[in-house]
Amino acid sequence: MAKFNLNINGKERELDVDPTTPMLWVLRDHIKLVGTKYGCGIAQCGACTVHLDGTAVRSCQLPISSVGDKEITTIEGLSEKGDHPVQQAWLEVDVPQCGYCQAGQIMTASALLEKNPNPSDEEIETAMNGNICRCGTYTRIKKAVKIAANSINA
């Protein structure tokens, strides 16, 4: 075990865990932030996406020892009331079906729009490519990202 001081959703957290523990399990099991989902466990589906200093990363393959002093943002920390432009666009377009992948999809989309507030269709497709939706709502996801971009740029 080792002690770590983390900044998660703007709050300082002190944890005593094995240094190889993936952030996904730190978030879910130790901090009880369960919005980040376990999908494949090999960083291929995107269900476990969080922000690490604003960049979308797969938390299932991110050991706590590699986080350092970088800020972690989960779906719970994206907005206090669930009213981030991407979340609002998700509701407007009725993107979720089973909903399992949605937290990861929203985290990837919000990271994209933070770095590129006016992405092209190709840039949206490239950014969202690593997030798998078993319900196949890709057309609505792309539409929601565009609506969120318009909202951010308005």
Tab-separated table of C-alpha atoms in Angstrom:
chain	number	residue	atom	x	y	z
A	1	MET	CA	0.000	0.000	0.000
A	2	ALA	CA	1.035	3.592	-0.537
A	3	LYS	CA	-0.479	6.969	0.272
A	4	PHE	CA	-1.709	9.206	-2.535
A	5	ASN	CA	-3.131	12.712	-2.495
A	6	LEU	CA	-5.489	13.225	-5.394
A	7	ASN	CA	-7.574	16.103	-6.691
A	8	ILE	CA	-10.854	14.556	-7.791
A	9	ASN	CA	-13.693	16.797	-8.937
A	10	GLY	CA	-12.030	19.744	-7.210
A	11	LYS	CA	-11.715	18.019	-3.839
A	12	GLU	CA	-8.509	16.790	-2.252
A	13	ARG	CA	-8.575	13.109	-1.360
A	14	GLU	CA	-6.015	11.102	0.589
A	15	LEU	CA	-5.968	7.401	-0.173
A	16	ASP	CA	-3.919	4.433	0.955
A	17	VAL	CA	-4.063	1.870	-1.864
A	18	ASP	CA	-1.832	-0.403	-3.909
A	19	PRO	CA	0.067	1.765	-6.454
A	20	THR	CA	-1.038	-0.481	-9.318
A	21	THR	CA	-4.753	-0.002	-8.597
A	22	PRO	CA	-6.505	1.395	-11.683
A	23	MET	CA	-8.219	4.755	-11.153
A	24	LEU	CA	-11.528	3.159	-12.125
A	25	TRP	CA	-11.467	1.033	-8.982
A	26	VAL	CA	-10.136	3.880	-6.851
A	27	LEU	CA	-13.095	5.988	-7.964
A	28	ARG	CA	-15.720	3.272	-7.642
A	29	ASP	CA	-14.537	1.228	-4.655
A	30	HIS	CA	-12.632	3.704	-2.516
A	31	ILE	CA	-14.332	7.034	-3.207
A	32	LYS	CA	-17.775	5.649	-4.150
A	33	LEU	CA	-18.071	7.677	-7.331
A	34	VAL	CA	-19.869	5.041	-9.385
A	35	GLY	CA	-20.793	7.118	-12.435
A	36	THR	CA	-17.648	5.912	-14.190
A	37	LYS	CA	-18.420	2.448	-15.548
A	38	TYR	CA	-16.435	-0.723	-16.028
A	39	GLY	CA	-16.741	-1.892	-19.606
A	40	CYS	CA	-14.001	-4.020	-21.117
A	41	GLY	CA	-11.134	-3.482	-18.666
A	42	ILE	CA	-8.622	-3.065	-21.496
A	43	ALA	CA	-9.263	0.568	-22.503
A	44	GLN	CA	-11.049	-0.389	-25.712
A	45	CYS	CA	-14.685	0.593	-25.076
A	46	GLY	CA	-14.538	4.007	-23.366
A	47	ALA	CA	-17.122	3.300	-20.637
A	48	CYS	CA	-14.539	4.214	-17.977
A	49	THR	CA	-13.505	7.567	-19.495
A	50	VAL	CA	-12.594	10.388	-17.102
A	51	HIS	CA	-10.654	13.616	-17.563
A	52	LEU	CA	-7.035	13.832	-16.457
A	53	ASP	CA	-6.126	17.517	-16.566
A	54	GLY	CA	-8.907	17.949	-19.122
A	55	THR	CA	-7.855	15.116	-21.404
A	56	ALA	CA	-10.141	12.117	-21.844
A	57	VAL	CA	-8.409	8.973	-20.552
A	58	ARG	CA	-9.473	5.413	-19.823
A	59	SER	CA	-9.470	4.972	-16.071
A	60	CYS	CA	-9.440	1.158	-16.237
A	61	GLN	CA	-5.829	1.238	-17.446
A	62	LEU	CA	-4.644	4.263	-15.464
A	63	PRO	CA	-2.781	3.200	-12.318
A	64	ILE	CA	-3.184	5.560	-9.385
A	65	SER	CA	0.600	5.863	-9.183
A	66	SER	CA	0.704	7.586	-12.590
A	67	VAL	CA	-1.768	10.361	-11.712
A	68	GLY	CA	0.582	12.538	-9.654
A	69	ASP	CA	-0.791	16.024	-9.080
A	70	LYS	CA	-3.036	16.043	-12.125
A	71	GLU	CA	-6.710	16.838	-11.655
A	72	ILE	CA	-9.244	14.082	-12.207
A	73	THR	CA	-12.781	14.893	-13.284
A	74	THR	CA	-15.500	12.255	-13.345
A	75	ILE	CA	-19.031	12.473	-14.709
A	76	GLU	CA	-20.102	13.524	-11.211
A	77	GLY	CA	-17.704	16.459	-11.378
A	78	LEU	CA	-18.480	17.588	-14.913
A	79	SER	CA	-21.291	19.810	-13.635
A	80	GLU	CA	-22.886	20.069	-10.239
A	81	LYS	CA	-26.460	19.916	-11.507
A	82	GLY	CA	-25.992	17.802	-14.629
A	83	ASP	CA	-26.410	20.858	-16.803
A	84	HIS	CA	-23.167	20.844	-18.777
A	85	PRO	CA	-23.935	21.715	-22.433
A	86	VAL	CA	-23.045	18.162	-23.488
A	87	GLN	CA	-25.395	16.686	-20.881
A	88	GLN	CA	-28.182	19.044	-21.970
A	89	ALA	CA	-27.635	18.146	-25.634
A	90	TRP	CA	-27.712	14.443	-24.706
A	91	LEU	CA	-31.170	14.927	-23.224
A	92	GLU	CA	-32.360	17.129	-26.086
A	93	VAL	CA	-31.485	14.490	-28.683
A	94	ASP	CA	-32.540	11.615	-26.403
A	95	VAL	CA	-29.204	9.862	-26.890
A	96	PRO	CA	-29.299	7.282	-24.082
A	97	GLN	CA	-30.929	3.921	-24.590
A	98	CYS	CA	-29.477	1.461	-22.091
A	99	GLY	CA	-27.270	4.295	-20.829
A	100	TYR	CA	-24.274	2.190	-19.869
A	101	CYS	CA	-21.768	3.951	-22.122
A	102	GLN	CA	-23.185	7.439	-21.666
A	103	ALA	CA	-20.879	8.700	-18.918
A	104	GLY	CA	-17.831	7.764	-20.992
A	105	GLN	CA	-19.357	9.208	-24.162
A	106	ILE	CA	-20.166	12.496	-22.405
A	107	MET	CA	-16.696	12.727	-20.866
A	108	THR	CA	-15.035	12.173	-24.249
A	109	ALA	CA	-17.340	14.684	-25.972
A	110	SER	CA	-16.835	17.341	-23.293
A	111	ALA	CA	-13.039	16.944	-23.469
A	112	LEU	CA	-13.208	17.319	-27.250
A	113	LEU	CA	-15.290	20.504	-27.023
A	114	GLU	CA	-13.025	21.967	-24.356
A	115	LYS	CA	-10.073	21.691	-26.731
A	116	ASN	CA	-11.983	22.235	-29.971
A	117	PRO	CA	-15.260	24.141	-29.480
A	118	ASN	CA	-16.155	23.919	-33.160
A	119	PRO	CA	-15.228	20.428	-34.352
A	120	SER	CA	-15.926	19.188	-37.862
A	121	ASP	CA	-17.893	15.983	-38.436
A	122	GLU	CA	-14.630	14.152	-39.026
A	123	GLU	CA	-13.100	15.515	-35.802
A	124	ILE	CA	-16.172	14.400	-33.833
A	125	GLU	CA	-16.025	10.940	-35.389
A	126	THR	CA	-12.299	10.654	-34.669
A	127	ALA	CA	-12.643	11.791	-31.048
A	128	MET	CA	-15.642	9.566	-30.337
A	129	ASN	CA	-14.258	6.563	-32.225
A	130	GLY	CA	-12.938	4.845	-29.093
A	131	ASN	CA	-16.277	4.978	-27.273
A	132	ILE	CA	-18.460	2.011	-28.073
A	133	CYS	CA	-22.249	2.164	-27.769
A	134	ARG	CA	-23.815	-1.278	-27.832
A	135	CYS	CA	-27.183	0.321	-28.628
A	136	GLY	CA	-25.756	1.980	-31.744
A	137	THR	CA	-26.839	5.549	-31.022
A	138	TYR	CA	-23.865	6.984	-32.921
A	139	THR	CA	-25.961	9.255	-35.141
A	140	ARG	CA	-27.624	10.841	-32.107
A	141	ILE	CA	-24.292	11.093	-30.269
A	142	LYS	CA	-22.794	13.021	-33.177
A	143	LYS	CA	-25.864	15.277	-33.363
A	144	ALA	CA	-25.684	15.944	-29.606
A	145	VAL	CA	-21.998	16.874	-29.830
A	146	LYS	CA	-22.843	19.381	-32.570
A	147	ILE	CA	-25.713	20.859	-30.536
A	148	ALA	CA	-23.429	21.149	-27.498
A	149	ALA	CA	-20.793	22.864	-29.650
A	150	ASN	CA	-23.384	25.355	-30.883
A	151	SER	CA	-24.518	25.962	-27.313
A	152	ILE	CA	-20.956	26.561	-26.122
A	153	ASN	CA	-20.265	28.924	-29.023
A	154	ALA	CA	-23.544	30.878	-28.687
